Coordinates of C-alpha atoms and ligand atoms in Angstrom, one line a residue:
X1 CA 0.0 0.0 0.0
X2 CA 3.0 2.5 0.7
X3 CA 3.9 4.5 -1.7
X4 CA 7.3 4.3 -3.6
X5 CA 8.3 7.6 -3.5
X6 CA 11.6 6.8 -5.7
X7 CA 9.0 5.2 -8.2
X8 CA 6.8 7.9 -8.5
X9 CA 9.5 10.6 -9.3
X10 CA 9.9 8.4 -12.4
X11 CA 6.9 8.4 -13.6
X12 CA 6.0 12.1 -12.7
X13 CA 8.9 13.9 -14.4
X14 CA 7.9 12.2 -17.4
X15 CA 5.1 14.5 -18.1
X16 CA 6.8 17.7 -16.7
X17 CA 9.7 17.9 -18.3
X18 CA 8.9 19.2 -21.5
X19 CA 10.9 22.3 -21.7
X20 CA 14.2 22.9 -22.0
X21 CA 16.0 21.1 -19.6
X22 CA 17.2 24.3 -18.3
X23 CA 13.7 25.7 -17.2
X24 CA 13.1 22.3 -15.5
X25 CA 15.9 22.4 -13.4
X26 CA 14.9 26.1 -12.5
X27 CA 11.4 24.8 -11.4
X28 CA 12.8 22.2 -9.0
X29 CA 14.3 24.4 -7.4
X30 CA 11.9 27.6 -7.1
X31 CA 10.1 24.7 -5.6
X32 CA 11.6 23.5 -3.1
X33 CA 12.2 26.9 -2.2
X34 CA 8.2 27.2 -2.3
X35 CA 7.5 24.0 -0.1
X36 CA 9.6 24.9 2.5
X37 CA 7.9 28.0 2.9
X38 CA 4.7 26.6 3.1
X39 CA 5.3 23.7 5.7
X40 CA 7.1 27.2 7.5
X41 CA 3.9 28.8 7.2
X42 CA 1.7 26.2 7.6
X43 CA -0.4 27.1 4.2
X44 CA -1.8 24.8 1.7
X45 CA 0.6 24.4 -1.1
X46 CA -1.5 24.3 -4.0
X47 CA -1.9 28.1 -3.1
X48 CA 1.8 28.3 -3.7
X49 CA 2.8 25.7 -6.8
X50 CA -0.4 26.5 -9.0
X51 CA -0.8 23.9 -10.6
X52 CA -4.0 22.9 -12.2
X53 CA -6.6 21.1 -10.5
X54 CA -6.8 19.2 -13.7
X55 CA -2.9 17.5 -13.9
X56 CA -2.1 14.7 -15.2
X57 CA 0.5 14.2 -12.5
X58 CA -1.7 14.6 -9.8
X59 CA -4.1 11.7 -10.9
X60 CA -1.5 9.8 -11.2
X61 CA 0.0 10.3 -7.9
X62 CA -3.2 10.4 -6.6
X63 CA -3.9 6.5 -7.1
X64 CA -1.1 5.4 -5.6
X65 CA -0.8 7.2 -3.0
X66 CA -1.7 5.6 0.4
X67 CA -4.0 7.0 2.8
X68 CA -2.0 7.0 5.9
X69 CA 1.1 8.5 4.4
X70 CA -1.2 10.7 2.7
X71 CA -3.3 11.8 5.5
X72 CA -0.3 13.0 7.9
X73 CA 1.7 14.6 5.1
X74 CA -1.8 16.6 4.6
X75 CA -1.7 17.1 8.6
X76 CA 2.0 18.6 8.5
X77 CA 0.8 20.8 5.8
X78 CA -2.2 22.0 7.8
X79 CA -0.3 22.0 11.6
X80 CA 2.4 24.4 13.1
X81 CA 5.1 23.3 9.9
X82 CA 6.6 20.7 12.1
X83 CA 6.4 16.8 10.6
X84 CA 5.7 13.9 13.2
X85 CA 9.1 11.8 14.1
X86 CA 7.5 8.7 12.4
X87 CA 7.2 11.2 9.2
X88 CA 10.8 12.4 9.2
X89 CA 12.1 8.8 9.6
X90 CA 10.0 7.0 7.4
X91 CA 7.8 7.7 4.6
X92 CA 8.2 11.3 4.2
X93 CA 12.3 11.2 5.0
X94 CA 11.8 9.9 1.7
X95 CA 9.4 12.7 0.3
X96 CA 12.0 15.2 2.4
X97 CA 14.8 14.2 0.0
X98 CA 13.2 14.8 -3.0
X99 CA 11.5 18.0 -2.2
X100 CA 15.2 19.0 -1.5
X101 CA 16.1 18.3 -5.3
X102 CA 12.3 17.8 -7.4
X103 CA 9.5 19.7 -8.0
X104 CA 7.9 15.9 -8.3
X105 CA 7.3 16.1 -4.6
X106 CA 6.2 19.4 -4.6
X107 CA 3.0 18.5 -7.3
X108 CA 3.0 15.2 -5.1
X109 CA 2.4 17.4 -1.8
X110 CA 0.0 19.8 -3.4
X111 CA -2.0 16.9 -4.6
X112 CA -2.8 15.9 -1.4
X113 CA -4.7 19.2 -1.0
X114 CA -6.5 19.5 -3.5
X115 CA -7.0 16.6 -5.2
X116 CA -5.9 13.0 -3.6
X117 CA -7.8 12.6 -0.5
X118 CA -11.0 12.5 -2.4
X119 CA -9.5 9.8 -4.9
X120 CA -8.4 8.3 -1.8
X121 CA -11.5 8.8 -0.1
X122 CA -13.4 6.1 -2.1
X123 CA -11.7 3.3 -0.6
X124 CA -12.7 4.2 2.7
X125 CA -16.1 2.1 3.6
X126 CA -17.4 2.5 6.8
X127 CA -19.9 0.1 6.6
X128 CA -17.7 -2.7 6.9
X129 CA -14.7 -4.4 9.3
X130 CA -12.9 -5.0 5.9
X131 CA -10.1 -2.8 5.9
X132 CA -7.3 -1.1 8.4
X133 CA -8.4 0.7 11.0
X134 CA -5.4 3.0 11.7
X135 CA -5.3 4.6 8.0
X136 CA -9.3 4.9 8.5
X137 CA -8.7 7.1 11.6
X138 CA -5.5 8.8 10.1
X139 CA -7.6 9.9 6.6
X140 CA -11.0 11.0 8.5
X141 CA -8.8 12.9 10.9
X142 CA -7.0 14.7 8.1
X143 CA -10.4 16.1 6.8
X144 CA -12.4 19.7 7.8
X145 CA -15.7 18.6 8.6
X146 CA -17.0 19.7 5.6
X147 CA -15.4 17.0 3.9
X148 CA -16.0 14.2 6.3
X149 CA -19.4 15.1 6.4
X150 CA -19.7 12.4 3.0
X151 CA -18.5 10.1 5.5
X152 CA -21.8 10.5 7.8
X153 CA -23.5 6.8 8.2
X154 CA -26.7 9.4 8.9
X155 CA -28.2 11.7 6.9
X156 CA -29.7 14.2 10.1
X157 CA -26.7 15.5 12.2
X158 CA -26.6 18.3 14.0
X159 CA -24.1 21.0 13.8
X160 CA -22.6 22.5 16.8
X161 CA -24.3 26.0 15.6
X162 CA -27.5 24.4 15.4
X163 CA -27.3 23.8 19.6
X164 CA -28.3 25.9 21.5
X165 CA -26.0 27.9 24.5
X166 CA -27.6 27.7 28.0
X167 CA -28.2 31.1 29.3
X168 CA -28.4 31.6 33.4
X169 CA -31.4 33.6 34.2
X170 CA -31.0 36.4 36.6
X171 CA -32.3 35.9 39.8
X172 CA -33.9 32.3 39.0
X173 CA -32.1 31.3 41.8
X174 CA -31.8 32.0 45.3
X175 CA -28.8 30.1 45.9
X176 CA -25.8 28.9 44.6
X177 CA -22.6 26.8 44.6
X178 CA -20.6 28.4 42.8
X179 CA -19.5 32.0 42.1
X180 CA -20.3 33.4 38.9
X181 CA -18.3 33.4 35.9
X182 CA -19.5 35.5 33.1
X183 CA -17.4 33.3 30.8
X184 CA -19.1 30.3 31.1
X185 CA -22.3 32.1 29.7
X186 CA -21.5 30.5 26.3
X187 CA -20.2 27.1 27.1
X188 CA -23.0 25.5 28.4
X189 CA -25.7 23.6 26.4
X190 CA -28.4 21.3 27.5
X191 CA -29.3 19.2 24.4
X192 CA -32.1 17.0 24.5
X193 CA -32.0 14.1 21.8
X194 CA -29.4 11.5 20.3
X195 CA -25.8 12.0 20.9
X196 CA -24.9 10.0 17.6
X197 CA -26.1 12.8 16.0
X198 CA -23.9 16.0 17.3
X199 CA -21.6 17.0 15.1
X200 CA -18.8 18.1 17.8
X201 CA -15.6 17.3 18.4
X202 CA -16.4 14.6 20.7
X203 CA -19.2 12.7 22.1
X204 CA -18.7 11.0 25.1
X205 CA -19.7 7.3 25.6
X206 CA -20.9 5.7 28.8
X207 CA -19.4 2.6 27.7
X208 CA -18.6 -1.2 30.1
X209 CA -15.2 -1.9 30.9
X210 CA -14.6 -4.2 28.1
X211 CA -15.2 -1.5 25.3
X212 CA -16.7 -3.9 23.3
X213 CA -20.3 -2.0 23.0
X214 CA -23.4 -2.6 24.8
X215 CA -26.6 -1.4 25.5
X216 CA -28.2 2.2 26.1
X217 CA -26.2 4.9 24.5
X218 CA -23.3 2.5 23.8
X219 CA -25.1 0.8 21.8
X220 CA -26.3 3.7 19.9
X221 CA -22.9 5.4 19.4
X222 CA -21.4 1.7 18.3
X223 CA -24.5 1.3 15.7
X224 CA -24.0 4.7 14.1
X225 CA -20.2 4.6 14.4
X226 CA -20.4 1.4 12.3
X227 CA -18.0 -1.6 12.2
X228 CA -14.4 0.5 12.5
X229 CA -15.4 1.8 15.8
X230 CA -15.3 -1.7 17.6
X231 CA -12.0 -2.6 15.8
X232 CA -10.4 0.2 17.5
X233 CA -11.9 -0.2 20.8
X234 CA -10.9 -3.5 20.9
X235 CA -7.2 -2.2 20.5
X236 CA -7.4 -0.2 23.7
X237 CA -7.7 -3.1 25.9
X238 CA -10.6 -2.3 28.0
X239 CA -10.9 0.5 30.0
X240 CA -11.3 0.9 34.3
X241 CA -14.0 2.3 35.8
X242 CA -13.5 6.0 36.0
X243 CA -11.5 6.0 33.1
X244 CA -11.4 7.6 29.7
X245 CA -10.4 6.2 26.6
X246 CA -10.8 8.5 23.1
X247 CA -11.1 6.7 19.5
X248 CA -12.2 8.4 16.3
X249 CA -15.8 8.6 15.5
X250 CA -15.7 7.0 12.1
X251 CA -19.2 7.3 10.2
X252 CA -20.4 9.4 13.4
X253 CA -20.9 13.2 12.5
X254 CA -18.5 13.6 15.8
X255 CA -14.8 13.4 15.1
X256 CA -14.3 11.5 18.5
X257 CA -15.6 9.2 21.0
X258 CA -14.5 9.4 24.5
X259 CA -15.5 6.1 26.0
X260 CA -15.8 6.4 29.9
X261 CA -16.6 3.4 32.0
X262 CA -19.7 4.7 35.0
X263 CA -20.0 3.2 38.2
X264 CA -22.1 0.5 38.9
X265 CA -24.9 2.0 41.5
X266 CA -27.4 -0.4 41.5
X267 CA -27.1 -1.2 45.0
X268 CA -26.8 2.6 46.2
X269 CA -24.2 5.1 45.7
X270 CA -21.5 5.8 48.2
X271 CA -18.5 7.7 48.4
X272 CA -16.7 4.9 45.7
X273 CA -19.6 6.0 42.9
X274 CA -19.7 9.6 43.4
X275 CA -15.6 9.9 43.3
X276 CA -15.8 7.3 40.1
X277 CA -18.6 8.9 38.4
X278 CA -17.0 12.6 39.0
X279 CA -13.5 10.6 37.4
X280 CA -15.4 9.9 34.6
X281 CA -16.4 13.8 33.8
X282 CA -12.9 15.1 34.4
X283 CA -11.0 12.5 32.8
X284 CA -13.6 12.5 29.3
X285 CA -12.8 16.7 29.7
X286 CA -8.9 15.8 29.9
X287 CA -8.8 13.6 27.0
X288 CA -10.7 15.8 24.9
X289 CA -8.6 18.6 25.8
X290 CA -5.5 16.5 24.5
X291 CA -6.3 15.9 21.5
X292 CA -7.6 19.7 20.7
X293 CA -11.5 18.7 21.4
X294 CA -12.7 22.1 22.3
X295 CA -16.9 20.9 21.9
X296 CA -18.0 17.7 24.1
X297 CA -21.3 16.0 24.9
X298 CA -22.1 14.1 27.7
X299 CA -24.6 11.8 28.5
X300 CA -26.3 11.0 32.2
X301 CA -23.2 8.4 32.5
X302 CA -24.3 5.8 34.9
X303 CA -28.1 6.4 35.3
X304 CA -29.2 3.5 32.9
X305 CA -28.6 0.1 33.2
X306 CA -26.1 1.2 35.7
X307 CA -28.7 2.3 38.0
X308 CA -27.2 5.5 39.6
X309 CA -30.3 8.3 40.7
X310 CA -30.0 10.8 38.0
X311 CA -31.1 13.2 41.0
X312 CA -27.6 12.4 42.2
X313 CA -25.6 12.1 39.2
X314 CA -26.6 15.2 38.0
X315 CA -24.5 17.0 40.6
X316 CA -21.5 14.9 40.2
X317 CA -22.1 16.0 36.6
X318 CA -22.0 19.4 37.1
X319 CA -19.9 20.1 40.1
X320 CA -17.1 18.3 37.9
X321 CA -17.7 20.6 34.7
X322 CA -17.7 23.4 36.5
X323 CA -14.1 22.7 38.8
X324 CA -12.8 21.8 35.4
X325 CA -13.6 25.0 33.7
X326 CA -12.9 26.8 36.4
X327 CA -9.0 25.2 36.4
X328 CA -8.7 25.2 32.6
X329 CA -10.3 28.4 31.4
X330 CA -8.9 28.5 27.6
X331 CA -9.4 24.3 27.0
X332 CA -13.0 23.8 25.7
X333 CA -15.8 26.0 24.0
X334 CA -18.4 24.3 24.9
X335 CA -20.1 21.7 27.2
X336 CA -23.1 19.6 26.1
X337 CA -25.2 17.6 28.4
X338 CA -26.7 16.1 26.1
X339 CA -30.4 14.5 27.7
X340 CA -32.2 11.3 26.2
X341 CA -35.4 11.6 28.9
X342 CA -37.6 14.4 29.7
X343 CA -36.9 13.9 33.1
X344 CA -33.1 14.3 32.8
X345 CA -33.6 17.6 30.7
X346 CA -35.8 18.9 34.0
X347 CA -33.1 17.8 36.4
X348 CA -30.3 19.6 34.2
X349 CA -32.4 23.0 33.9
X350 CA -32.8 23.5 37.7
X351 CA -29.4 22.1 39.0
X352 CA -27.4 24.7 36.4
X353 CA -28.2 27.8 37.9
X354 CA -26.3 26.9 41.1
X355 CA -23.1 25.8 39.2
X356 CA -23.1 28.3 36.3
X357 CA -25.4 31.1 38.5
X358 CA -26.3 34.6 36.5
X359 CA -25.2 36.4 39.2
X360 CA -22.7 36.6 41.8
X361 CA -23.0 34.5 45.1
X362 CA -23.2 37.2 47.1
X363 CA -26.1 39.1 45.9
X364 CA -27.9 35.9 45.1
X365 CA -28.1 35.4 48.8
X366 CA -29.4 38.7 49.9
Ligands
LIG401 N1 -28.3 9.6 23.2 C1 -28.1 10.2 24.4 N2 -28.4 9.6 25.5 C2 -28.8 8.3 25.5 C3 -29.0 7.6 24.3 C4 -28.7 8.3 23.1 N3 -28.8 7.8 21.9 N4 -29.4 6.4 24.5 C5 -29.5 6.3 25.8 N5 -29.2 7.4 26.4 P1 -26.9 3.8 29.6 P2 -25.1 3.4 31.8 C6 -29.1 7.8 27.8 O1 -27.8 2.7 30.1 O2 -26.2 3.6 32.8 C7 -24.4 -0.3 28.3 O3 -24.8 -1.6 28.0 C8 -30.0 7.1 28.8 O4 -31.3 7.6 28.8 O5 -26.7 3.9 28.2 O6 -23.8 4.2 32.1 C9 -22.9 -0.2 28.5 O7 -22.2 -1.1 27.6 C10 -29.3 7.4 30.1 O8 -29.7 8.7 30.6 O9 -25.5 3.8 30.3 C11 -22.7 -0.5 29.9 O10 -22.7 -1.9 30.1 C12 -27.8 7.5 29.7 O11 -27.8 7.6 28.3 C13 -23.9 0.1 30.5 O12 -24.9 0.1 29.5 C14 -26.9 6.4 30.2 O13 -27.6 5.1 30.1 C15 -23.7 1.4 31.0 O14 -24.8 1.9 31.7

């Protein structure tokens, strides 16, 4: 499936060298010159080489190109400039050498852009186990969301826009736990409906310890996710109760899923729950935050089959999305709790005014 980067600079120079040998060599190098600069900058390079969308070099490159390889080169392009270790000493050492003497790699590059991930694109089915896993994830993390959105195994998701920011009212409480922060005024969303269908960074799944799939939301999130999902869960080796475990999202309209393992409450909730369900909050929020999730739905972790009072959990919920903002201001934009049951909705609309209260503690208890 790798790409022979020392073949492909045969067949590529064929077509390009049709002037004067001269002029050629004087491409090659005003392009190096030019790909430097844009890894540097971090621009897209087909806004620097120009070549036309329709080259015959880029199609050709295009189908051989593999999807891994071809997804982080795309990521360099996109990031701070800098190329993953694995990059520089594998596959792109190669591409490294040659953009130091060709303008083949340069065209090769740019067609990544423009041109290659959609050629590429068609071999990636997510309705099936066939296939690798890793250069799944790799390709559908390369893309804006505009381009996964193809990649959608349903055809009604719901953009981040489309949800709705929770706004305190003033004076709607009399009480509160927390002191105000004006900046949390826009994180905040209560969403009531299917978490399969956000289209976030990340969706949070109340997930068993094996990471197999389940029932309840699991379920849900594994069915929608299709086939990939499981494959890459059942890399991770399970997962301990309290714990947080991210994978890609696949054919979900989320980019991630944060699978968290709940307590078990069925036979009552003691200190043991409540510190293991709070776990799961913070360490969903710290795995989100390392991997540059800055949106992140939740759902009522732990009060289905798992039996914890969602009268409880919903403070544990709260209390731990709060202490986390408070402690890591700049990390996320936004914090779903995302609500399957009327019920749950209620409990989320009166508990928030005494985490995220409209006004300051003080005057709220004159
Ligand atoms: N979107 C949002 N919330 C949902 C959805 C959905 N599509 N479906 C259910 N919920 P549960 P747990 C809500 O039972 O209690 C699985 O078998 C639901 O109304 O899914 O942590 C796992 O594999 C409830 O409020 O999770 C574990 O074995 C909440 O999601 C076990 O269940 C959580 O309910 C975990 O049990």
């Amino acid at each position: 499936m790798a790409l022979q980067i020392s073949a492909l600079f045969s067949r590529v120079r064929v077509p390009l060298c049709t002037g004067p040998l001269s002029r050629v060599r004087a491409n090659i190098q005003g392009a190096g010159v030019k790909f430097k600069h844009a890894v540097s900058a971090g621009r897209p390079l087909h806004q620097l080489t120009g070549t036309p969308a329709t080259s015959p070099v880029r199609g050709h490159i295009n189908a051989k190109f593999s999807t891994t390889t071809a997804a982080a080169l795309w990521r360099s392009s996109q990031g701070n400039g800098s190329l993953s270790p694995r990059l520089r000493r594998g596959r792109l050492g190669k591409v490294t050498v040659g953009v130091a003497v060709g303008v083949s790699t340069v065209v090769l590059v740019q067609s990544l852009h423009t041109g290659a991930l959609s050629a590429m694109a068609l071999k990636v089915n997510l309705n099936s186990a066939e296939g690798d896993w890793k250069e799944t994830k790799d390709f559908l993390l390369s893309l804006s969301v505009k381009d996964r959105r193809q990649y959608y195994r349903t055809s009604s998701s719901v953009p981040l826009d489309d949800i709705p920011v929770w706004t305190p009212t003033a004076g709607s409480t009399k009480r509160t736990f927390y002191p105000r922060n004006e900046k949390f005024d826009q994180r905040i969303s209560v969403y009531s409906g299917d978490i399969t269908k956000l289209e976030i960074d990340a969706i949070v799944n109340a997930a068993n310890k094996t990471l197999l799939g389940g029932g309840g939301v699991d379920g849900a999130i594994h069915r929608a996710a299709g086939p990939m999902l499981q494959k890459e869960c059942a890399s991770l080796h399970g997962c301990e109760t309290g714990e947080a475990k991210i994978t890609c999202g696949y054919g979900l309209p989320a980019k991630y899923v944060i699978h968290t393992v709940g307590p078990i409450a069925q036979k009552g909730v003691g200190e043991v729950e409540k510190k293991a369900l709070r776990s799961c909050y913070k360490n969903s929020l710290e795995v989100a935050a390392k991997n540059g999730a800055r949106s992140v739905a939740f759902p009522c972790i732990s009060t289905g089959i798992y039996g914890y009072p969602p009268e409880q959990a919903v403070h544990e919920a709260l209390a731990t999305v709060r202490e986390y903002l408070d402690e890591h201001d700049d990390e996320l934009d936004r914090v779903i709790f995302c609500v399957f049951l009327p019920a749950d909705k209620e409990l989320y609309l009166q508990n928030l005014p005494l985490y995220f209260p409209a006004e300051a503690t003080v005057k709220s208890k004159l």
